[in-house]
CSV table of C-alpha atoms in Angstrom, one decimal:
chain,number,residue,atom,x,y,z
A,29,UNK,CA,162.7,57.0,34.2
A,30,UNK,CA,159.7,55.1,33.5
A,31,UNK,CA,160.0,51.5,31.9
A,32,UNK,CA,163.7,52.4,32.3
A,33,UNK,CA,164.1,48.7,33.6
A,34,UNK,CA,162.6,47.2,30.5
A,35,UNK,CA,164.7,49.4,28.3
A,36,UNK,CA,167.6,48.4,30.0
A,37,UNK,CA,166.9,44.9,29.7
A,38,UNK,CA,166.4,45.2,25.7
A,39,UNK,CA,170.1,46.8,25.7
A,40,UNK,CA,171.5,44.2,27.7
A,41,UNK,CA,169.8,41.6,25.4
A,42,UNK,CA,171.6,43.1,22.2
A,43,UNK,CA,174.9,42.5,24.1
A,44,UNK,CA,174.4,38.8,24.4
A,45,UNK,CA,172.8,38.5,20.6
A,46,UNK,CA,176.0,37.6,19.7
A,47,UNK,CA,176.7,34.3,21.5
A,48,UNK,CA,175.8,31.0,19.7
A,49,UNK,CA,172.9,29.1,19.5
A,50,UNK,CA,173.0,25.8,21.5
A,51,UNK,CA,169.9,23.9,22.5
A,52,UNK,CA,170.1,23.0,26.1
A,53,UNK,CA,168.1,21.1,29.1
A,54,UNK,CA,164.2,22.4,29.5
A,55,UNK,CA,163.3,23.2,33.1
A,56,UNK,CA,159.7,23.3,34.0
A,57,UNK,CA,157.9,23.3,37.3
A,58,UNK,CA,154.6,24.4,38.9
A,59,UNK,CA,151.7,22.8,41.2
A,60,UNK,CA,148.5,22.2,40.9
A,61,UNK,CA,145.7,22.8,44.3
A,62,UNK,CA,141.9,21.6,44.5
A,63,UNK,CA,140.1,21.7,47.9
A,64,UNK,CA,135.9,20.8,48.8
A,65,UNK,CA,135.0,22.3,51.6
A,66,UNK,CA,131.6,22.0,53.7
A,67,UNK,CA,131.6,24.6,56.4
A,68,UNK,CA,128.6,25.1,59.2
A,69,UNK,CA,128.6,29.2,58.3
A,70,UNK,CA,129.5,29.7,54.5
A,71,UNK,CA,127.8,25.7,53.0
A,72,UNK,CA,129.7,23.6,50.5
A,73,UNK,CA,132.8,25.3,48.2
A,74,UNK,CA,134.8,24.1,45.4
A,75,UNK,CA,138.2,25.7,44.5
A,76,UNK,CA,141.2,24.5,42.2
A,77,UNK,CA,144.0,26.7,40.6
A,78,UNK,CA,147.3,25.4,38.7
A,79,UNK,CA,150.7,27.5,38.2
A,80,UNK,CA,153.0,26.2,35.6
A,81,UNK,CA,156.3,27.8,34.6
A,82,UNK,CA,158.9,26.8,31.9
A,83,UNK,CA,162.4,27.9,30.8
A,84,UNK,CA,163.5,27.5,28.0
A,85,UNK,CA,167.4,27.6,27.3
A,86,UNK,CA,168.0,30.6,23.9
A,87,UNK,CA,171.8,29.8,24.0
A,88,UNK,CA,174.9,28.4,25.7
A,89,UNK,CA,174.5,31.1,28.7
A,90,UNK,CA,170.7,32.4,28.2
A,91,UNK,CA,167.4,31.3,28.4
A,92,UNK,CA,163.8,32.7,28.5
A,93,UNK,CA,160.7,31.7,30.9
A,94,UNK,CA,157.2,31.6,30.4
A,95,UNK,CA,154.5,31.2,33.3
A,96,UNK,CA,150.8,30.5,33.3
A,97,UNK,CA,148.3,30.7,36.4
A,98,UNK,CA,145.0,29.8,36.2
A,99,UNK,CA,141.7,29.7,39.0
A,100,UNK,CA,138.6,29.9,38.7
A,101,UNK,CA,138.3,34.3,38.6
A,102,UNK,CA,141.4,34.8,36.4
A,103,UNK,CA,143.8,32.9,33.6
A,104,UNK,CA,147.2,34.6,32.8
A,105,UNK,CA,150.2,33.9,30.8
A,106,UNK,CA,153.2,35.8,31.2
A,107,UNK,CA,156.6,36.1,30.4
A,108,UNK,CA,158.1,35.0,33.4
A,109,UNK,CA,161.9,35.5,33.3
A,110,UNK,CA,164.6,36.2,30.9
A,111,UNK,CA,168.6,35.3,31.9
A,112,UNK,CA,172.0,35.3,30.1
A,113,UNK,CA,176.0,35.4,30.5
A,114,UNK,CA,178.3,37.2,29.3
A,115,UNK,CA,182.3,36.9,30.4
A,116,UNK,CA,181.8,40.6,32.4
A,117,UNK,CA,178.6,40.3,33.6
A,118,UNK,CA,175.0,37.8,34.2
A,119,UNK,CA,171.6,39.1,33.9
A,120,UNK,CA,168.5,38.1,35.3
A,121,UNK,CA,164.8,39.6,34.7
A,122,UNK,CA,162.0,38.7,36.5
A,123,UNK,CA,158.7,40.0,36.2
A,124,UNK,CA,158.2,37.2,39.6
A,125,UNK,CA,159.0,39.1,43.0
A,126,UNK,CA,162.2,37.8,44.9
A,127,UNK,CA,163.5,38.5,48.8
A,128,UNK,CA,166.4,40.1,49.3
A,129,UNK,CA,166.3,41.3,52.8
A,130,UNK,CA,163.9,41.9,55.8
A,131,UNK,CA,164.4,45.7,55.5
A,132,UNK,CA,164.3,46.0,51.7
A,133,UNK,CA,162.6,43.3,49.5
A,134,UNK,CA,161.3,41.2,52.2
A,135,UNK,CA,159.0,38.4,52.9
A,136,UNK,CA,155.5,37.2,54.6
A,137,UNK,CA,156.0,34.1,57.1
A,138,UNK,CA,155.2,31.6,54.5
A,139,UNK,CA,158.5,32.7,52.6
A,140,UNK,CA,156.9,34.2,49.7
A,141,UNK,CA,158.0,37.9,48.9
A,142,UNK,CA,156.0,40.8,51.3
A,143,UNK,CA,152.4,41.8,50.1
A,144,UNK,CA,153.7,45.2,49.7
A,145,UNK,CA,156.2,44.0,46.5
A,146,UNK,CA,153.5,44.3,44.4
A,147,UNK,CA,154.0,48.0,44.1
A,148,UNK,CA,156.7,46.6,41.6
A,149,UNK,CA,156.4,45.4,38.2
A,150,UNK,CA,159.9,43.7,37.3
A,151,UNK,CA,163.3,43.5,38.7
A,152,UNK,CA,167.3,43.0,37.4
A,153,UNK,CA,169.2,41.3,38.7
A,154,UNK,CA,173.1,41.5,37.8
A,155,UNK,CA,175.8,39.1,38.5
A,156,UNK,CA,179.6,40.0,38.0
A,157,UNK,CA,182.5,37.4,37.9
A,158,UNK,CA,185.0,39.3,39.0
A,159,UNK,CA,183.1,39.7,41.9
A,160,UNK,CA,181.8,36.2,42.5
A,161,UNK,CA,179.2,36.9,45.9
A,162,UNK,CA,178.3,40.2,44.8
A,163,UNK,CA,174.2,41.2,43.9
A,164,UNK,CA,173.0,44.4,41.8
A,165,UNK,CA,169.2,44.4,42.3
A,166,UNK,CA,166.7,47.0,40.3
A,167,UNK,CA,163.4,46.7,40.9
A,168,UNK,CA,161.0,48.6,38.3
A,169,UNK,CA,157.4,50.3,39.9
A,170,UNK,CA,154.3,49.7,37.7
A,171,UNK,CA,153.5,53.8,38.9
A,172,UNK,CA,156.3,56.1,39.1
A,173,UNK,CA,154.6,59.4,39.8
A,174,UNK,CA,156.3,62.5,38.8
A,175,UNK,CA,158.4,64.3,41.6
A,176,UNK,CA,161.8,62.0,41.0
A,177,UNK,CA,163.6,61.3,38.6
A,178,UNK,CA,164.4,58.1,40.3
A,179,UNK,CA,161.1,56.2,42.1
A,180,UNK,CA,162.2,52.4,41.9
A,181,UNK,CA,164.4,50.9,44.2
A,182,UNK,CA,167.8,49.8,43.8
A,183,UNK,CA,169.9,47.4,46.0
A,184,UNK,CA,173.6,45.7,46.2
A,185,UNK,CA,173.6,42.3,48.2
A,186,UNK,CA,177.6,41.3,49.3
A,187,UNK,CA,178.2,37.9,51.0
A,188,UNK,CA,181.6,37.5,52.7
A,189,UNK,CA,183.5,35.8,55.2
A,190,UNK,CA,179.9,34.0,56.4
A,191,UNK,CA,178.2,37.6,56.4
A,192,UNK,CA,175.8,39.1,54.3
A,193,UNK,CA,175.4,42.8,53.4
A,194,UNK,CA,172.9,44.7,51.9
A,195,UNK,CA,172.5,48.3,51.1
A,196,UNK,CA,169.4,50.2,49.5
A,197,UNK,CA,167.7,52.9,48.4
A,198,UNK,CA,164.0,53.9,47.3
A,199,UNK,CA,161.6,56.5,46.5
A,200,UNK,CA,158.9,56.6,48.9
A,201,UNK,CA,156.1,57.0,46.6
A,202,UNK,CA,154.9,60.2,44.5
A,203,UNK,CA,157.1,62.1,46.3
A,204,UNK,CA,161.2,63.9,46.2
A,205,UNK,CA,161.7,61.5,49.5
A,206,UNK,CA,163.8,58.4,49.7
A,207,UNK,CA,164.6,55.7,52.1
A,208,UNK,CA,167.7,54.2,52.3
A,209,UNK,CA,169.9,52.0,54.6
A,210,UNK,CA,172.7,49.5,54.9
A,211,UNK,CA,171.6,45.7,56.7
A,212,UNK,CA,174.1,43.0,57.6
A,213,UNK,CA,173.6,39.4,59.1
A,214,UNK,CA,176.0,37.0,59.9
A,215,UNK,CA,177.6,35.2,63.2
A,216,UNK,CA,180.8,35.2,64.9
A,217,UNK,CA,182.4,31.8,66.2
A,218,UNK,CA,183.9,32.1,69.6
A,219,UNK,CA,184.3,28.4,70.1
A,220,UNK,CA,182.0,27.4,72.8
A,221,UNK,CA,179.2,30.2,71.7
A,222,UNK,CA,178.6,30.8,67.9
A,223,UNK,CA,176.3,34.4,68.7
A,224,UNK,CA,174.2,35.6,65.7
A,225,UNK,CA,174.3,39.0,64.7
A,226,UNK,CA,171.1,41.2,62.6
A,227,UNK,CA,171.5,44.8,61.9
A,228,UNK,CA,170.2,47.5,60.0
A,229,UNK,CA,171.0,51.6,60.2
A,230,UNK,CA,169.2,53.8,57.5
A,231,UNK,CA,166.7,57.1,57.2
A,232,UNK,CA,163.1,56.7,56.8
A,233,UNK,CA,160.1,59.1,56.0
A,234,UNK,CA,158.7,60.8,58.6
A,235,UNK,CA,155.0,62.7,59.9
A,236,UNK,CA,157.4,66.3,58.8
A,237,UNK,CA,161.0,65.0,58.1
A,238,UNK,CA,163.1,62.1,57.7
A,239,UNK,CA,164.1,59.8,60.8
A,240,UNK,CA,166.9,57.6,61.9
A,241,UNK,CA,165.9,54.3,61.7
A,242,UNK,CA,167.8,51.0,63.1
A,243,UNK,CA,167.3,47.1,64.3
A,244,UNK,CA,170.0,45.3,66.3
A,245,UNK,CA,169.8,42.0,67.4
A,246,UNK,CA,172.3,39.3,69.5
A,247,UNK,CA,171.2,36.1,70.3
A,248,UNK,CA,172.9,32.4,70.9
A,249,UNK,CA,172.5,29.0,71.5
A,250,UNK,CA,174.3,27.5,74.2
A,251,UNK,CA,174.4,24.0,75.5
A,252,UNK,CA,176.0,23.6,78.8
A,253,UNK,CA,175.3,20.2,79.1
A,254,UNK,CA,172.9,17.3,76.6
A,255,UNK,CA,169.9,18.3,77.9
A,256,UNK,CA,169.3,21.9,78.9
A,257,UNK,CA,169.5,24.5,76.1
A,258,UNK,CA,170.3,27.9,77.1
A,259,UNK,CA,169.2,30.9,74.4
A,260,UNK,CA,169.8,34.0,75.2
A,261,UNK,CA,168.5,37.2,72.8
A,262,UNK,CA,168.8,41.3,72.6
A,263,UNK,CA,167.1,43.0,70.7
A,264,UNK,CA,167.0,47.0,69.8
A,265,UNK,CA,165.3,48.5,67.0
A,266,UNK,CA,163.3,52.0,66.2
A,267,UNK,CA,161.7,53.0,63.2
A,268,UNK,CA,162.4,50.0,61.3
A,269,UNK,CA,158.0,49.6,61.2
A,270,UNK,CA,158.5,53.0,59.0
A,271,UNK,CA,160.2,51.0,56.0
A,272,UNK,CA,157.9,50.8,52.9
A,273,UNK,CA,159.0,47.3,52.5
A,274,UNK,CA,160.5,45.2,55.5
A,275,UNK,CA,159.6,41.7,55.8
A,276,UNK,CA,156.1,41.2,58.5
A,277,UNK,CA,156.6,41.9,62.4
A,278,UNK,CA,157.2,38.7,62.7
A,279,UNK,CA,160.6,39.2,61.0
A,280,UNK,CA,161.3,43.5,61.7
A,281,UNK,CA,159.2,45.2,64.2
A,282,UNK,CA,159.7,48.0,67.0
A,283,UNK,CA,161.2,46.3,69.8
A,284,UNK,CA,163.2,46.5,72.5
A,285,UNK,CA,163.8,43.5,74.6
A,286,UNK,CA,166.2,41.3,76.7
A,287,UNK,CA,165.1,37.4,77.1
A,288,UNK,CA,166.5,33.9,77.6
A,289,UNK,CA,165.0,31.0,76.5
A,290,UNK,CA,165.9,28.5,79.2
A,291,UNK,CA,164.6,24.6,77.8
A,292,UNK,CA,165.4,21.3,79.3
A,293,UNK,CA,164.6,18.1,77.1
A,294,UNK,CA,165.5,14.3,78.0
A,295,UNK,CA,164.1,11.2,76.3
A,296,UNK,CA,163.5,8.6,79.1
A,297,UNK,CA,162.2,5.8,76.4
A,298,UNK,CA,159.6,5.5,75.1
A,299,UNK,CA,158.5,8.9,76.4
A,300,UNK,CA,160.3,12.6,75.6
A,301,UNK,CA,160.4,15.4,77.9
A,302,UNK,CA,160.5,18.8,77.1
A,303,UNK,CA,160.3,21.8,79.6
A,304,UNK,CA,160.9,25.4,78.2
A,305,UNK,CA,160.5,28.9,80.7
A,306,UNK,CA,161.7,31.7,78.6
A,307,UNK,CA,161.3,35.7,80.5
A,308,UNK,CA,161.5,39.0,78.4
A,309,UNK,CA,162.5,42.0,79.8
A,310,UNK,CA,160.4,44.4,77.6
A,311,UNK,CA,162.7,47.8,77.6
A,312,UNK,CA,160.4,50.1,76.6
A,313,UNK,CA,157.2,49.2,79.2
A,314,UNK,CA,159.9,47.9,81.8
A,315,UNK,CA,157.9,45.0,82.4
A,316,UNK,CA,158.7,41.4,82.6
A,317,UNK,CA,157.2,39.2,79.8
A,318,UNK,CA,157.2,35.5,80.4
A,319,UNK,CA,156.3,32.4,78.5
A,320,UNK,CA,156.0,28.7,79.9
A,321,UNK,CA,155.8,25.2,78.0
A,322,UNK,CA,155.5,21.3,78.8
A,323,UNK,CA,155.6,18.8,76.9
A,324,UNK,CA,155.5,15.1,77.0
A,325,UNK,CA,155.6,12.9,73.8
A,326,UNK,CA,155.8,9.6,72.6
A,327,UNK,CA,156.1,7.8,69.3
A,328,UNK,CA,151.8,7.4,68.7
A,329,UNK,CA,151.2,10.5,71.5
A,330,UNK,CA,151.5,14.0,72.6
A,331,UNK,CA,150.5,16.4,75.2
A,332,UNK,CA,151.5,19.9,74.8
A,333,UNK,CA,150.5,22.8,77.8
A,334,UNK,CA,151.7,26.5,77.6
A,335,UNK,CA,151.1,29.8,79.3
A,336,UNK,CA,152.1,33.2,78.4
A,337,UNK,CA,151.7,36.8,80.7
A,338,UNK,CA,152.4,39.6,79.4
A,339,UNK,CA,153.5,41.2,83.0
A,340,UNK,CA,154.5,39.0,85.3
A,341,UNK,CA,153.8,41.4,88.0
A,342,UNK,CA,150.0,40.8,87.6
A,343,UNK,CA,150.5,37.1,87.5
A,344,UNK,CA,146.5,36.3,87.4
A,345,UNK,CA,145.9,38.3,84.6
A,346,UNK,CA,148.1,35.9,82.1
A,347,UNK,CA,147.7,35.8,78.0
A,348,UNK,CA,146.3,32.5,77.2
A,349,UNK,CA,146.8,29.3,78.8
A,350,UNK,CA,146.4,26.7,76.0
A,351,UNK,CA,146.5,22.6,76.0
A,352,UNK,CA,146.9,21.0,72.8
A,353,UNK,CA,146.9,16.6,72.6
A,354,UNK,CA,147.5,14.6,69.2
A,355,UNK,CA,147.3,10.9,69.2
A,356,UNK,CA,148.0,9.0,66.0
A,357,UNK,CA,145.4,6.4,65.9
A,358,UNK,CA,146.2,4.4,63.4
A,359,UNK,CA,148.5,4.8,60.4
A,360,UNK,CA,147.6,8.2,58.4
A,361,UNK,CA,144.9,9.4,61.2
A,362,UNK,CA,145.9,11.7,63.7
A,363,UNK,CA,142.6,13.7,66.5
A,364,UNK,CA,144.0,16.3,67.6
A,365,UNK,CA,142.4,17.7,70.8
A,366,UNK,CA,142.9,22.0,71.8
A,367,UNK,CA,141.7,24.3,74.3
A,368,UNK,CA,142.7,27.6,75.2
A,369,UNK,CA,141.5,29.7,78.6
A,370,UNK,CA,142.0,33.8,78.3
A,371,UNK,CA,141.0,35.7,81.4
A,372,UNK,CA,137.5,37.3,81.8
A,373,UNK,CA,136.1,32.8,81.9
A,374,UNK,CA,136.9,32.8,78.3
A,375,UNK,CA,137.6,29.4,76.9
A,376,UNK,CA,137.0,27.7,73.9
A,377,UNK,CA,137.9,23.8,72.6
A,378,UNK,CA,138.3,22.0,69.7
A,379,UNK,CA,138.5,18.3,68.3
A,380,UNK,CA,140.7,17.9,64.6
A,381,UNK,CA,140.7,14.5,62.8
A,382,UNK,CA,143.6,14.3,59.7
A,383,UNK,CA,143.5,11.4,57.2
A,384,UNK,CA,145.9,11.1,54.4
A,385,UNK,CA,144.6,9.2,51.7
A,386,UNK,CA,147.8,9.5,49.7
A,387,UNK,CA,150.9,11.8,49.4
A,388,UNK,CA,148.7,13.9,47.5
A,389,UNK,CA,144.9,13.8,48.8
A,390,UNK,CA,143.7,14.8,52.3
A,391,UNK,CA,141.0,15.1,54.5
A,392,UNK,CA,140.5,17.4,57.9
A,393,UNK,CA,137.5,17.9,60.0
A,394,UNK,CA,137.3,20.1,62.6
A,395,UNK,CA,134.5,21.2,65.8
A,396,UNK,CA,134.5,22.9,68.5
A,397,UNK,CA,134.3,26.5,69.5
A,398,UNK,CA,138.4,27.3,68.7
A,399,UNK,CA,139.9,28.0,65.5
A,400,UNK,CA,142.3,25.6,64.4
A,401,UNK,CA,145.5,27.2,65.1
A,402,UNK,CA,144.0,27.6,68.6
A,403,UNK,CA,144.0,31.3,68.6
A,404,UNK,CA,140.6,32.5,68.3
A,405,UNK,CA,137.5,31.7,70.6
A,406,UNK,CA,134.2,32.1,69.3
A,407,UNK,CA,130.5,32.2,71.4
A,408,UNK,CA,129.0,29.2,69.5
A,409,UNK,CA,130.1,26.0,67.8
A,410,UNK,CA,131.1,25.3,64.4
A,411,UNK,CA,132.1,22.6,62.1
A,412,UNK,CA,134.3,22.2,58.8
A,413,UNK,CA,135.3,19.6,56.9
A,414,UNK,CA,138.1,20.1,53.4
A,415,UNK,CA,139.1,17.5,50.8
A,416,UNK,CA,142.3,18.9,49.5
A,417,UNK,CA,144.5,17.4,46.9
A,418,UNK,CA,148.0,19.2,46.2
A,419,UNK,CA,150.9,18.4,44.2
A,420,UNK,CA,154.5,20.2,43.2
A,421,UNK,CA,156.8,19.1,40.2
């Protein structure tokens, strides 16, 4: 089994020798990052790295990529991608990590492909025109250990009638275990209510044996009238946190759960206003969860205050309480002003100046005892300030 994948592509390469040369359209495109920072606890860093790829077309219906990434620790070049037609099938391979789906080949909240991919060396991807919305995924481990046969992962991805489908299996590791499953995602129309649907049912390793393993999850967004929202959610799923390769908990977790977002908004000019009280029944601890949020905005200002318990039944021992104001000064400057209470007379502040020099160039400076996303409080103050210049193409 091992470098079956790269094998496989060699074979598939042969098939399309055949098809004539024409030169076609170069594609390129990468970005480069530099950023100076001066920080109270760590002094004065610099930092700059640049990713370019390129593909080159090798025929009518094939081409061949090449990437480069460079920093200041490492420099690599590598062959980045390799993709033909044929009139029965398209091939793609990738030695570049790619989602698929939140319970298979998923992804980190900045959209990039989960941490735990690398575990993979390359993937296939197949095509079929007879079968127009229809995926074959095979994804190639760097270390296949020696207890199956099979220890990569394999997945078919169907989109139809506004749904999507995807069904997998794995080897867990060095071991004669897989994990497998079937997900699906799509929404139904019933006129006034459109109601989105997320599934997944599959088998996943256990401490002794394998376990059932499953996600469901309803939710909506209805609007009775312009300017209250009403958004209603359920959410059931077990196991799932077992999957070798689910998206983060932000996307597939343990849960169980029944809320409803409830958010009234109205723009009474200049100023907008924005209420939003969403409770969560919380199945499992049978406890009401509830989160509150005000906010009041204008075209230079904004003032944003929210609270969070995580039982409402002990209402004076909430989460966080956390006010956040941005004013834009003048043009390209906006302060930003934070602070956050937690219970035990914790609190901590902040102040944030942003300055865009240019599309490309900027500069923030930030003080206070609060991190900047206004999540962590810290005993003492401290103080950074980045230049950061970044650029796509």
């Amino acid at each position: 089994m091992k470098k079956f994948l790269v094998v496989l592509a060699a074979v598939l390469m042969l098939v399309n020798a055949f098809a004539a040369f024409t030169l076609g359209t170069v594609s390129y495109s990468g970005y480069a990052y530099f950023s100076l920072t001066a920080e109270k606890d760590t002094g004065i860093d610099l930092y700059g790295e640049t990713y370019f790829s390129i593909t080159l077309p090798t025929g009518t219906d094939s081409s061949f990529g090449l990437s480069f990434y460079c920093n200041p620790d490492e420099t690599t070049a590598k062959l980045a991608s390799i993709s033909f037609q044929t009139p029965y099938f398209g091939a793609l391979y990738s030695t570049d990590m790619v989602f698929v789906s939140h319970y298979f080949a998923g992804k980190n909240t900045n959209g990039k492909p989960v941490n735990a991919m690398v575990d993979f060396a390359s993937y296939l991807k197949l095509t079929f025109p007879v079968v127009k919305d229809l995926e074959v995924y095979y994804f190639d481990k760097k270390d296949e250990g020696e207890n199956a046969w099979f220890s990569d992962m394999l997945l078919a991805k169907y989109a139809v009638a506004g749904w999507t489908v995807v069904g997998g299996i794995y080897n867990t590791g060095d071991t004669d275990k897989y994990e497998y499953g079937v997900a699906a995602n799509g929404s139904v129309d019933l006129g006034v209510v459109k109601p989105s649907v997320q599934a997944f049912a599959g088998m996943v390793q256990g401490t002794s044996e394998m376990e059932m393993a499953y996600d469901f999850k309803l939710s909506a967004t209805y609007k009775p009238v312009a300017f209250l929202t009403l958004d209603p959610e359920v959410r059931f799923a077990e196991n799932v946190s077992k999957l070798d390769y689910k998206s983060v908990d932000r996307f597939v977790k343990d849960q169980k759960y029944v809320k409803l977002g409830v958010t009234y908004e109205q723009t009474f000019a200049p100023v907008t206003v924005k209420a939003q009280v969403t409770p969560t029944y919380d199945v499992s601890s049978q406890v009401f969860n509830l989160y509150l949020q005000g906010n009041l905005k204008t075209e230079q200002f904004g003032v944003t205050a929210e609270a969070n318990w995580l039982n409402i039944q002990e209402f004076d021992n909430y989460q966080y309480i956390r006010f956040i104001a941005n004013a834009n000064v003048v043009k390209d400057l906006t302060l930003t002003a934070k602070y956050r209470m937690e219970p035990g007379d914790k609190w901590g502040y902040n102040v944030i100046a942003n300055y865009a020099f240019s599309d490309t160039v900027t500069l923030e400076a930030l003080y206070g005892t609060l991190d900047k996303w206004a999540t962590t409080i810290s005993s003492d103050p401290t103080w950074k300030v980045a230049v950061e210049y970044s650029a796509e193409f």
